[in-house]
Coordinates of C-alpha atoms and ligand atoms in Angstrom, one line a residue:
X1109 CA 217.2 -0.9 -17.8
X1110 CA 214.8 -4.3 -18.8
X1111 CA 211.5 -3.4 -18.9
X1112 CA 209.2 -4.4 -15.7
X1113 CA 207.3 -7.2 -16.2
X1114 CA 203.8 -7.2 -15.8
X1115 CA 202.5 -9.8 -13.4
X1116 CA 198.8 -11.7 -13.4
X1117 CA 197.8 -12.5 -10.4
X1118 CA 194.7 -15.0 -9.5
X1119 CA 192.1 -13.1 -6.6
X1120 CA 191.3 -16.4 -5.6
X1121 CA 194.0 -18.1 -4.7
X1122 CA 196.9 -15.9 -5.3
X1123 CA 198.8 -18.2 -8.2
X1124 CA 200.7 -16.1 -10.9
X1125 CA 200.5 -16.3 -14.3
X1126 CA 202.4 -14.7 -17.3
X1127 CA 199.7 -13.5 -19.2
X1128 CA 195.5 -13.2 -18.5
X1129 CA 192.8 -15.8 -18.9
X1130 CA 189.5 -16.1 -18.0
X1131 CA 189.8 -19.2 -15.5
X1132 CA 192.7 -19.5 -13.0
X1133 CA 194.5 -23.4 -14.2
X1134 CA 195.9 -23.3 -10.3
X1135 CA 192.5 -23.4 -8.5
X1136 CA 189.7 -23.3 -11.4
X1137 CA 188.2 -20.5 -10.6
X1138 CA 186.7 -17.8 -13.4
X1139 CA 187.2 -14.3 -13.9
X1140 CA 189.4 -14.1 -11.2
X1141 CA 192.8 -13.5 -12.5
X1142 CA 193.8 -9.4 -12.5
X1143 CA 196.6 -7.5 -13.5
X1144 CA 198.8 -6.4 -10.8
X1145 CA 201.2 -3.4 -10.9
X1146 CA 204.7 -4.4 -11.4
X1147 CA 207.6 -4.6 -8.7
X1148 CA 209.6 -1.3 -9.3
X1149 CA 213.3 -2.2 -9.9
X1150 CA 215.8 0.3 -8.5
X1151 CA 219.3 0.6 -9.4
X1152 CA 221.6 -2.0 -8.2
X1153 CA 219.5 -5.4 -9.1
X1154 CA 222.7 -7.2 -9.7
X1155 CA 223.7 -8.0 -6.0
X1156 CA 227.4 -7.6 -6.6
X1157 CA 226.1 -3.7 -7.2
X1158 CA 225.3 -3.0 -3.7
X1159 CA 225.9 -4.5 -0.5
X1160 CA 223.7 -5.3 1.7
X1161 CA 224.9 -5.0 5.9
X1162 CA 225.5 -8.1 7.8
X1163 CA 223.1 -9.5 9.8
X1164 CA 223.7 -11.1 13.2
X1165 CA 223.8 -14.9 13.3
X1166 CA 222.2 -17.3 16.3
X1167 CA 222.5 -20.3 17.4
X1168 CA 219.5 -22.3 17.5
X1169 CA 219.4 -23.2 21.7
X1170 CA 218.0 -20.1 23.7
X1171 CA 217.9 -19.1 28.1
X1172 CA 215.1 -17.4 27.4
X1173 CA 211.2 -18.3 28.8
X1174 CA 208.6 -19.2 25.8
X1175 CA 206.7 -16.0 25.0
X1176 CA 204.1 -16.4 27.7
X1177 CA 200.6 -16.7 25.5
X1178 CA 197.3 -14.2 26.7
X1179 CA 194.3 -16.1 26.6
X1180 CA 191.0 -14.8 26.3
X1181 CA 189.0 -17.3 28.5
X1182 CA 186.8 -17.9 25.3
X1183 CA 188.2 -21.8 25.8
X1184 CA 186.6 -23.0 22.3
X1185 CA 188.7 -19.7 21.0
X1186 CA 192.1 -20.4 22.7
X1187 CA 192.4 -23.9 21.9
X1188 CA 192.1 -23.2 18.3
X1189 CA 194.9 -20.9 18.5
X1190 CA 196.6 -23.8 20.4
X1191 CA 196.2 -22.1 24.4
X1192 CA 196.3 -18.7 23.8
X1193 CA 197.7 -15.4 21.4
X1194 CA 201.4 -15.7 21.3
X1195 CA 202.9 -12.0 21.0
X1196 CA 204.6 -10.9 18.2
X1197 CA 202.1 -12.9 16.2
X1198 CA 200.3 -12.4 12.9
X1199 CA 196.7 -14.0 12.7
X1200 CA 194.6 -14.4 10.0
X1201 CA 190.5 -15.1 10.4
X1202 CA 189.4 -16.0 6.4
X1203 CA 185.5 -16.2 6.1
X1204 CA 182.8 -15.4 3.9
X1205 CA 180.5 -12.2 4.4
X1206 CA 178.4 -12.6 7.0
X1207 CA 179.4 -15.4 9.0
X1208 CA 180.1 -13.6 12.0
X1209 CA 183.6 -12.7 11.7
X1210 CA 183.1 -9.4 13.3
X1211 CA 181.1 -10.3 15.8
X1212 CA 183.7 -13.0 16.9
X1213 CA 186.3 -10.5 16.5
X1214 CA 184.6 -7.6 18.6
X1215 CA 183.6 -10.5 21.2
X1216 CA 187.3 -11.5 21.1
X1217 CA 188.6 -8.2 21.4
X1218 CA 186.5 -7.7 24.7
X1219 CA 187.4 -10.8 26.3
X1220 CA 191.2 -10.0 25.5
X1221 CA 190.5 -6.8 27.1
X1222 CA 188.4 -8.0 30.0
X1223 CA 191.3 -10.6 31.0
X1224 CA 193.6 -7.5 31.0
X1225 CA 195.4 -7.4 27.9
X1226 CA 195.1 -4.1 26.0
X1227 CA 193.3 -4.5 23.2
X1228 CA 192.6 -2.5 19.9
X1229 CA 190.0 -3.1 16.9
X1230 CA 190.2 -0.8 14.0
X1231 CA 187.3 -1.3 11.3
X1232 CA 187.6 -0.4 7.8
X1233 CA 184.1 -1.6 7.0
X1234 CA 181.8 -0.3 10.1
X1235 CA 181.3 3.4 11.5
X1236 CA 181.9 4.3 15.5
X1237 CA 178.4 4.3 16.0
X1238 CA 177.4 0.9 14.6
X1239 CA 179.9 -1.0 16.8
X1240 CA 178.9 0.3 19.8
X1241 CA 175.4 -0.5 18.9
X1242 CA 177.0 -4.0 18.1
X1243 CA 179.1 -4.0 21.6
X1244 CA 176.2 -2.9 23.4
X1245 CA 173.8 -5.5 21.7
X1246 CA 176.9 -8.4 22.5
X1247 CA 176.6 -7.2 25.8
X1248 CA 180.8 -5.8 25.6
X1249 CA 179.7 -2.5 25.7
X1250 CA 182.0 -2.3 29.4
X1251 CA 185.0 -4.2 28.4
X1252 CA 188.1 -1.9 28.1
X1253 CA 188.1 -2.0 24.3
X1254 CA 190.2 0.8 22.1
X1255 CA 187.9 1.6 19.3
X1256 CA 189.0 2.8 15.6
X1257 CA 187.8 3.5 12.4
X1258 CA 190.3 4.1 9.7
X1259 CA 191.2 2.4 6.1
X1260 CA 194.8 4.3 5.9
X1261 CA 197.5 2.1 6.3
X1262 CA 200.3 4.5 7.1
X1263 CA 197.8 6.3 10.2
X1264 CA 196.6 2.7 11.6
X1265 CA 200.5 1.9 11.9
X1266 CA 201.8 4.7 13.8
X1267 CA 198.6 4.5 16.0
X1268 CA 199.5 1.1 16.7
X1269 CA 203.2 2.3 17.0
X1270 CA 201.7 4.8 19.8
X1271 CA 199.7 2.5 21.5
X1272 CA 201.3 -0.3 21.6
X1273 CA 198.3 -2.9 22.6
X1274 CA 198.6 -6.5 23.1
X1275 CA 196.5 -7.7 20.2
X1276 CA 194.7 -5.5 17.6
X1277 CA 192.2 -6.3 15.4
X1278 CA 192.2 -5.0 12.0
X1279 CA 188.3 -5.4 10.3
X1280 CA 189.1 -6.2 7.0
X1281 CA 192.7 -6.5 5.3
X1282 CA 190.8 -5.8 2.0
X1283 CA 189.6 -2.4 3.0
X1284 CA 192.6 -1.3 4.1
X1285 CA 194.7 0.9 1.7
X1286 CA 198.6 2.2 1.5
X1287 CA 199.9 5.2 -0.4
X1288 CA 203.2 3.1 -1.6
X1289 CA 200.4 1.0 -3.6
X1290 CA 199.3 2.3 -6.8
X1291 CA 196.3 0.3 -6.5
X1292 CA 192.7 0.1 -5.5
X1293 CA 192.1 -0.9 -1.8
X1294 CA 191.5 -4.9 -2.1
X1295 CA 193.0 -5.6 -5.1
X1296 CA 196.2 -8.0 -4.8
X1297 CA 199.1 -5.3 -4.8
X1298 CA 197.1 -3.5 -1.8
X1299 CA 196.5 -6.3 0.1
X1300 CA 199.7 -7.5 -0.2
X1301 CA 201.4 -4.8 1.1
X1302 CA 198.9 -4.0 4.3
X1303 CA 199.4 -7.8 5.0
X1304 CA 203.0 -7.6 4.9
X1305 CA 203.4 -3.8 7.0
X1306 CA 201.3 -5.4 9.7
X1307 CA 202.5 -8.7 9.7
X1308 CA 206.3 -7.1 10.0
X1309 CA 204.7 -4.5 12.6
X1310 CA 203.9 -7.6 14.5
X1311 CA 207.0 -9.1 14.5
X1312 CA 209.1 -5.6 15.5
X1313 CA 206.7 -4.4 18.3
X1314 CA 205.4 -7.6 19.6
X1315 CA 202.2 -6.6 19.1
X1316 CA 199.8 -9.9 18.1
X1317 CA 198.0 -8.5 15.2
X1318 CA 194.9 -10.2 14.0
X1319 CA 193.6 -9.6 10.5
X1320 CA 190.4 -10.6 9.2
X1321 CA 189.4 -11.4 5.8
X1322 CA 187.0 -12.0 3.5
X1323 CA 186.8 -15.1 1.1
X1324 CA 185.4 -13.7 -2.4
X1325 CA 183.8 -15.1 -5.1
X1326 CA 183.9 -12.3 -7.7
X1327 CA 187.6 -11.2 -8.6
X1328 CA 187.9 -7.9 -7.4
X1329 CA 189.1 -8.4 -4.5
X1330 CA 191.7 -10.1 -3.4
X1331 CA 190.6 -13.1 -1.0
X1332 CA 192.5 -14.4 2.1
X1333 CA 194.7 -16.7 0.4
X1334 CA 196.7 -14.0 -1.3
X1335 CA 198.4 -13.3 2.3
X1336 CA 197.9 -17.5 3.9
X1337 CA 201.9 -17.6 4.0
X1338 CA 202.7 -14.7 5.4
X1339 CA 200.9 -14.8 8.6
X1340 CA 201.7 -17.2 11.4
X1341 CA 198.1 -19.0 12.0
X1342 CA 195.4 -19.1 9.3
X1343 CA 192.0 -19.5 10.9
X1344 CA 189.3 -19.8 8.8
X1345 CA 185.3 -19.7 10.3
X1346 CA 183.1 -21.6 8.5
X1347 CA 179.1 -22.8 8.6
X1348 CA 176.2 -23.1 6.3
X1349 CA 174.4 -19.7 6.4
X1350 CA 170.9 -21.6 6.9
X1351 CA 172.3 -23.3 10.3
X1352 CA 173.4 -21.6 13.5
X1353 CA 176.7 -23.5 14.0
X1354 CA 179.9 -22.0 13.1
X1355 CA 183.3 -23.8 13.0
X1356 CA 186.9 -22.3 13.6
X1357 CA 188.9 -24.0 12.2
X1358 CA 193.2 -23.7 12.2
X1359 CA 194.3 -24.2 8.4
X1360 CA 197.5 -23.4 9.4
X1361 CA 199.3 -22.6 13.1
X1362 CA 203.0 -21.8 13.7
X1363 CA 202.3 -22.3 17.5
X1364 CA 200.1 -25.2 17.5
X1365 CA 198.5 -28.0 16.2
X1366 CA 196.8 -27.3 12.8
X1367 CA 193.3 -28.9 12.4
X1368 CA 192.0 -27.9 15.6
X1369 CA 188.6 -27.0 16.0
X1370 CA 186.2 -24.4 17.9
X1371 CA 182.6 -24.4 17.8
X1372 CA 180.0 -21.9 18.0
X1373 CA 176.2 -21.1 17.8
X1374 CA 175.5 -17.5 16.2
X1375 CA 172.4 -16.4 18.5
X1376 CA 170.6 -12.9 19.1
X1377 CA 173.5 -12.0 21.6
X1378 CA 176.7 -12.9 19.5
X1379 CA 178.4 -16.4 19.1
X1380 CA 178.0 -18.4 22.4
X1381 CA 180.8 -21.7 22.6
X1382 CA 179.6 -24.9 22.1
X1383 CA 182.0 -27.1 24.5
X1384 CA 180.0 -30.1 23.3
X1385 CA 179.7 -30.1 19.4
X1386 CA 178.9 -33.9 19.5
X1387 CA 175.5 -33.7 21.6
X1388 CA 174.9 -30.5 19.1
X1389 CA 175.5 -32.3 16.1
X1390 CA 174.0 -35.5 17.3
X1391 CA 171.0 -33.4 18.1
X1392 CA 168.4 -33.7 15.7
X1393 CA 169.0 -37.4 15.5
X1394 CA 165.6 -39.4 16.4
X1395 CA 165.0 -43.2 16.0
X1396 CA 167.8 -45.3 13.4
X1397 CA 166.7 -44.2 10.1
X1398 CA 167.8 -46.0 7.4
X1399 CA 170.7 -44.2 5.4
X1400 CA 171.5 -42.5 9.0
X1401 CA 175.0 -43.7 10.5
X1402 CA 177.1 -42.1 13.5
X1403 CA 180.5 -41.8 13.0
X1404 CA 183.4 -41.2 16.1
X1405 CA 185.6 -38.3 14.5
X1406 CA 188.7 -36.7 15.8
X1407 CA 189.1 -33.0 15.1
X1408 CA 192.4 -31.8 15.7
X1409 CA 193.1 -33.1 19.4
X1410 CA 189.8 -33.4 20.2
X1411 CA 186.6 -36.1 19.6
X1412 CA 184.0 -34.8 17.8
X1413 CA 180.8 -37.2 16.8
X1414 CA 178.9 -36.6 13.6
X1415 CA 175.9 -38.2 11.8
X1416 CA 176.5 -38.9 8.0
X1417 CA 173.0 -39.1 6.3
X1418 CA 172.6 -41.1 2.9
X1419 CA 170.1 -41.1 0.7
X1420 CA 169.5 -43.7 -2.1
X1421 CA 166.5 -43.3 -4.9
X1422 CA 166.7 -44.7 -8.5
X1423 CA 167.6 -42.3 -11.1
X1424 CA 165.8 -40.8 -14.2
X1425 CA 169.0 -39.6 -15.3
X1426 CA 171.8 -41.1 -17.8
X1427 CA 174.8 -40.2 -15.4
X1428 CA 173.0 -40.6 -11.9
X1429 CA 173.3 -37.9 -9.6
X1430 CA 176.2 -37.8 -7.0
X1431 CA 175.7 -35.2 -4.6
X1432 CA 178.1 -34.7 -1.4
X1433 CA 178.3 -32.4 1.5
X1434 CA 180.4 -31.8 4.0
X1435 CA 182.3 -35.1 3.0
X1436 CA 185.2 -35.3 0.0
X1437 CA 183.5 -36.2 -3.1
X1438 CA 186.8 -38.0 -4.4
X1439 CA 186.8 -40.2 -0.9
X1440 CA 183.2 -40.8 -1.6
X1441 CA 183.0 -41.8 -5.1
X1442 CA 186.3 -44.4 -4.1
X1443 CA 184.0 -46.0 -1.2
X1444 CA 181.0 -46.1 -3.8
X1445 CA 183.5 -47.7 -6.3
X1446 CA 185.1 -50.4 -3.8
X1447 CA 181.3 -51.4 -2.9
X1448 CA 180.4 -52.3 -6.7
X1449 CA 183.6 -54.1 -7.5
X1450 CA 184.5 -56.0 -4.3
X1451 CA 181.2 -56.3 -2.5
X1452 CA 179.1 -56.8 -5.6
X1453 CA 176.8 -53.8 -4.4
X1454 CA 175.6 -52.2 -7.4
X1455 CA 174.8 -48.2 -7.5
X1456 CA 174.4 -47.8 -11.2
X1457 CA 171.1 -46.3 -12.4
X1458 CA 171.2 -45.2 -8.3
X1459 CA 171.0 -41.7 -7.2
X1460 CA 173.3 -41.0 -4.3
X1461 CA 173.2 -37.8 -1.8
X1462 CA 175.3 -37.9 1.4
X1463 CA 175.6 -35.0 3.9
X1464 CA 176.9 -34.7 7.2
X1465 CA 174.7 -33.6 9.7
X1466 CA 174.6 -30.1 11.2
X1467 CA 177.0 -28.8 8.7
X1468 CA 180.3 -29.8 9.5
X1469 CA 183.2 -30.7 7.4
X1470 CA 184.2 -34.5 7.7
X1471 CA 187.7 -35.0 6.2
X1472 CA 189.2 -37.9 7.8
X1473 CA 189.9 -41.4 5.9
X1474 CA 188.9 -42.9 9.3
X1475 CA 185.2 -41.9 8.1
X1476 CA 185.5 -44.6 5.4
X1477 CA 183.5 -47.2 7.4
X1478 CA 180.9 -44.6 8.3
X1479 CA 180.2 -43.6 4.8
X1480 CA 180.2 -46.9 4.0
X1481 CA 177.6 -48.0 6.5
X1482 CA 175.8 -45.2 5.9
X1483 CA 175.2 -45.9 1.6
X1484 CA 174.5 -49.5 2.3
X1485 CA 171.9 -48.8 5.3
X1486 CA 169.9 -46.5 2.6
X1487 CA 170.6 -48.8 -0.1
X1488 CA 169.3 -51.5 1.5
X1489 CA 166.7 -49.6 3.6
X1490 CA 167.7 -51.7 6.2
X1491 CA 168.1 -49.1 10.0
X1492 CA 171.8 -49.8 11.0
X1493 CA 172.1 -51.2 14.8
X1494 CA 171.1 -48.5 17.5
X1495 CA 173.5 -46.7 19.8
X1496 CA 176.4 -47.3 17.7
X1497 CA 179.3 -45.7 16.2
X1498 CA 182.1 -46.5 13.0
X1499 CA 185.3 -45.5 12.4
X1500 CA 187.8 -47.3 9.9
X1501 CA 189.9 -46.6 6.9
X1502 CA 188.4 -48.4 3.6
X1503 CA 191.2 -49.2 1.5
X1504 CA 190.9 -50.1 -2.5
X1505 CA 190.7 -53.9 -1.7
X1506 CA 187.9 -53.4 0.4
X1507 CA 190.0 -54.5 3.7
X1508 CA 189.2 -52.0 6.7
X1509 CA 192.4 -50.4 7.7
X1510 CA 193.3 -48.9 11.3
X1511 CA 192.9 -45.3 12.4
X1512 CA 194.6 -43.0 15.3
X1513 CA 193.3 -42.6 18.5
X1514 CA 191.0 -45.0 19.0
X1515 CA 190.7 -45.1 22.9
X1516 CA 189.5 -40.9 22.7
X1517 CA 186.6 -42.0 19.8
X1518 CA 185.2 -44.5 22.3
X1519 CA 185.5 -42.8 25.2
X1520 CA 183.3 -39.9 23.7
X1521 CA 181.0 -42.1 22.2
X1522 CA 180.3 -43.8 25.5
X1523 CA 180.2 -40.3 27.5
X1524 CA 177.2 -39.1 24.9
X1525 CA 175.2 -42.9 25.7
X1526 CA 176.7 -45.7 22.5
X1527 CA 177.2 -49.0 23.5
X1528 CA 178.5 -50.5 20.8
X1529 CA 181.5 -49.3 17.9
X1530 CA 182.5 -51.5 15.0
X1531 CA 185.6 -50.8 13.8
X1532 CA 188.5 -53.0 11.8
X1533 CA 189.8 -56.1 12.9
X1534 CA 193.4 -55.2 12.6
X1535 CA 192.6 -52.1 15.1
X1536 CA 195.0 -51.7 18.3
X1537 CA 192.4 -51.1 21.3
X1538 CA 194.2 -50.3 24.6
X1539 CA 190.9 -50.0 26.9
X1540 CA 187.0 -50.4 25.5
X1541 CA 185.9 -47.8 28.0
X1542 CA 182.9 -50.2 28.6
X1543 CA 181.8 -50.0 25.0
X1544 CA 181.2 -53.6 23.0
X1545 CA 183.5 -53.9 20.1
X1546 CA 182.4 -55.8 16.8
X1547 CA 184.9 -55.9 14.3
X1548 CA 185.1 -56.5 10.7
X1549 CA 188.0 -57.5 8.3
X1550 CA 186.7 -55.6 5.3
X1551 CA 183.7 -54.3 3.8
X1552 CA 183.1 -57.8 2.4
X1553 CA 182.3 -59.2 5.9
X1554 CA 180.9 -56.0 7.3
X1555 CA 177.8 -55.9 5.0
X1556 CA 177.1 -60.0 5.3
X1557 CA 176.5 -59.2 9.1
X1558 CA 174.9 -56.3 8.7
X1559 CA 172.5 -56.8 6.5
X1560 CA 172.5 -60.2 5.8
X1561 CA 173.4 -61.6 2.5
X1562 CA 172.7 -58.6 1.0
Ligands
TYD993 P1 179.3 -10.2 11.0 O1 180.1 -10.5 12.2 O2 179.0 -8.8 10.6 O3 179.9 -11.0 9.7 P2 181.3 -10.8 8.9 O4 182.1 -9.8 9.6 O5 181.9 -12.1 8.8 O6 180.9 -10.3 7.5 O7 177.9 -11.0 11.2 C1 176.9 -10.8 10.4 C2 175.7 -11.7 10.7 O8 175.7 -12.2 12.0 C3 174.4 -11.0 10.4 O9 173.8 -11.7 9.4 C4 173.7 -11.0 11.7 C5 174.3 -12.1 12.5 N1 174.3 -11.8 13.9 C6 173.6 -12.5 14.8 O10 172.8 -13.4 14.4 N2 173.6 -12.2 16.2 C7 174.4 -11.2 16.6 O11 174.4 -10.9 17.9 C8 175.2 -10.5 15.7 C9 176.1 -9.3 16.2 C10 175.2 -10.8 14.4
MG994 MG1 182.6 -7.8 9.1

């Protein structure tokens, strides 16, 4: 018989390799590549050896209804999971410690419950007492929740079996642990296989099965990505641990569209939705500052505006300092790049910080102008014009390229009191919604009028 071969597998992102190192080449992360067990290989590999049944054949047109979704009237909730839990569905809710994925989970759970579904929550992590304290602190201590505390794999799946909810939660994936594992609980092999049991319990029973999981820095434990493309929708709920504003966002979704966002405010009583994030982002926003520019974002089908903050001070350094957040740093050092060579804006010997208000994640190329506007407003120290918002692509020529949906950006920038965009030339506008409209062929033209000929 050949000899099993012994796999590596990275913690971090679940890449394998054939042999150990101390930095994972797939995602770059350190000390985060482990040994895992190998496969065991029963008789018969060769598939002439032993056959396998048939299986039944479809076609691809069906009579029968949609899988009618359960929502949970959290709106900010549902619409991330693209209007509601579909049954049969596996769900995955990635984090780091401590951002609230419990909390959103148990408040979840109760709402599911409340709106009649039957809902379960086992926790690996917390004892009875403590989420009830939790529940009764969130106020859910009445909601019709089914309460467990178990890490063994084989017991939480013929309790399910029994029950037979409509959603269950399971707090974490990395705590839980199966006997036909010879491996720690959290390590890759373990949460491998309690991914796959409950994601294929999911799919058998109906049941929607929610898992929750913790990103990880260190590389004992296996993080979220191990079990990504398994599970049907990959939520992941992000925010900076000093602010109180916490994202949902859909990575991946099966049953809707991906990049949709929900938006929450961790307070005393548990995460309350925010069903405006562009007044709560736009929030701490005073007088034009120089450096400060608005920019009219879409996030997954829905507006969202955010203010991108610059900040330009000469440098003691030989390599000056080039420090992003929330934004791309590739996308931002292309923009810096594309100012110096076709707009004759210098930045050498220039420190540059950029961050995005409230901290949010800004990934769209159709923040290009905003950035933009935003470095040359600090550099110059020059207030950009008030009550006004950007959006446009910058491409490497320096011409401003169109964007999607430009009719939704306006309309939400009107609806929270700007009265002017500036956007590219070449952009199709179908209605203004009573906005004025400068426009600008490339970044060339854009800063003469701005800022004159600087
Ligand atoms: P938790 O849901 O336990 O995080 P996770 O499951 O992602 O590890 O949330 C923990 C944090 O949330 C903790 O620092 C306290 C805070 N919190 C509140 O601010 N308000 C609340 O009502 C609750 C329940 C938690
Ligand atoms: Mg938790």
């Amino acid at each position: 018989m050949a000899k099993p071969v012994t796999a590596f597998t990275c913690t971090a992102c679940g890449a394998s390799h054939r042999k150990w190192s101390g930095r994972c080449d797939a995602c770059g992360e350190w000390n985060s590549i482990v040994e895992e067990a190998p496969l065991s290989q029963g008789p018969g590999r060769g598939l002439g050896a032993a056959r396998g049944r048939v299986i039944p054949l479809t076609g691809l047109s069906s009579d029968e209804p949609p899988p009618a979704r359960s929502a949970s009237g959290i709106a900010e909730l549902d619409r991330v999971l693209g209007g509601g839990l579909v049954p049969g569905s596996a769900i995955l809710v990635g984090g780091d410690p401590g951002i609230g994925k419990s909390t959103l989970m148990l408040q979840a759970a109760a709402a599911f419950a409340r709106a009649g579904a039957r809902a379960v929550y086992v926790s690996g992590e917390e004892a009875g007492a403590q989420l009830r304290m939790r529940a009764g602190r969130l106020g859910l201590a009445d909601a019709p929740v089914r309460l467990g505390t178990e890490t063994a794999l084989r017991d939480i799946l013929t309790t399910l079996d029994t029950e037979r909810p409509d959603v269950a939660v399971i707090d974490s994936i990395q705590t839980l642990w199966s006997d036909t594992v010879d491996a720690a609980p959290g390590s890759v092999g373990q949460v491998r296989a309690a991914a796959h049991e409950l994601v294929t319990f999911a799919k058998r029973s109906g049941v929607a099965v929610i898992l929750v999981g913790h990103v990880t820095k260190d590389g004992q434990i296996a993080g979220p990505r191990v079990v990504e493309h398994m599970v049907d929708t990959v939520l992941y709920f992000e925010g900076e641990r000093g602010h109180q504003f916490r994202i949902l966002r859909a990575v991946k979704n099966r049953f809707g569209p991906a990049g949709e966002i929900g938006v929450f405010e961790m307070t005393g009583g548990g995460l309350a939705e925010v069903a405006n994030p562009s007044a709560l982002f736009l929030s701490e926003r005073g007088q034009p500052n120089p450096g400060s520019a608005v920019f009219a974002g879409i996030e997954g089908t829905r507006p969202v505006l955010t203010e991108i903050q610059a900040l330009v001070a000469p440098s003691t350094l030989a390599s000056p300092r080039r420090t992003v957040v929330g934004l791309d740093g590739g996308r931002v050092s292309t923009i810096l790049a594309v100012l110096e060579a076709r707009c004759g804006v210098p930045f050498a010997g220039l420190d540059v910080f950029l961050n995005v208000a409230g901290g949010m994640r800004v990934s769209e190329p159709a923040a290009d102008l905003a950035i933009a506007a935003a470095l040359l407003s600090a550099r110059e120290d020059h207030a950009l014009p008030a009550e006004t918002v950007f959006f446009g692509e910058v491409s490497l020529s320096g011409a401003l390229r169109p964007v999607g949906q430009a009719e939704n950006r306006l309309k939400e920038a009107r609806k929270l009191g700007f009265s002017q965009a500036i956007l590219p030339t070449v952009q199709k506008v179908e209605g203004t919604d009573g906005m004025r409209v400068t426009r600008a062929a490339d970044l060339t033209s854009f800063t003469g009028e701005t800022f004159g000929a600087g």
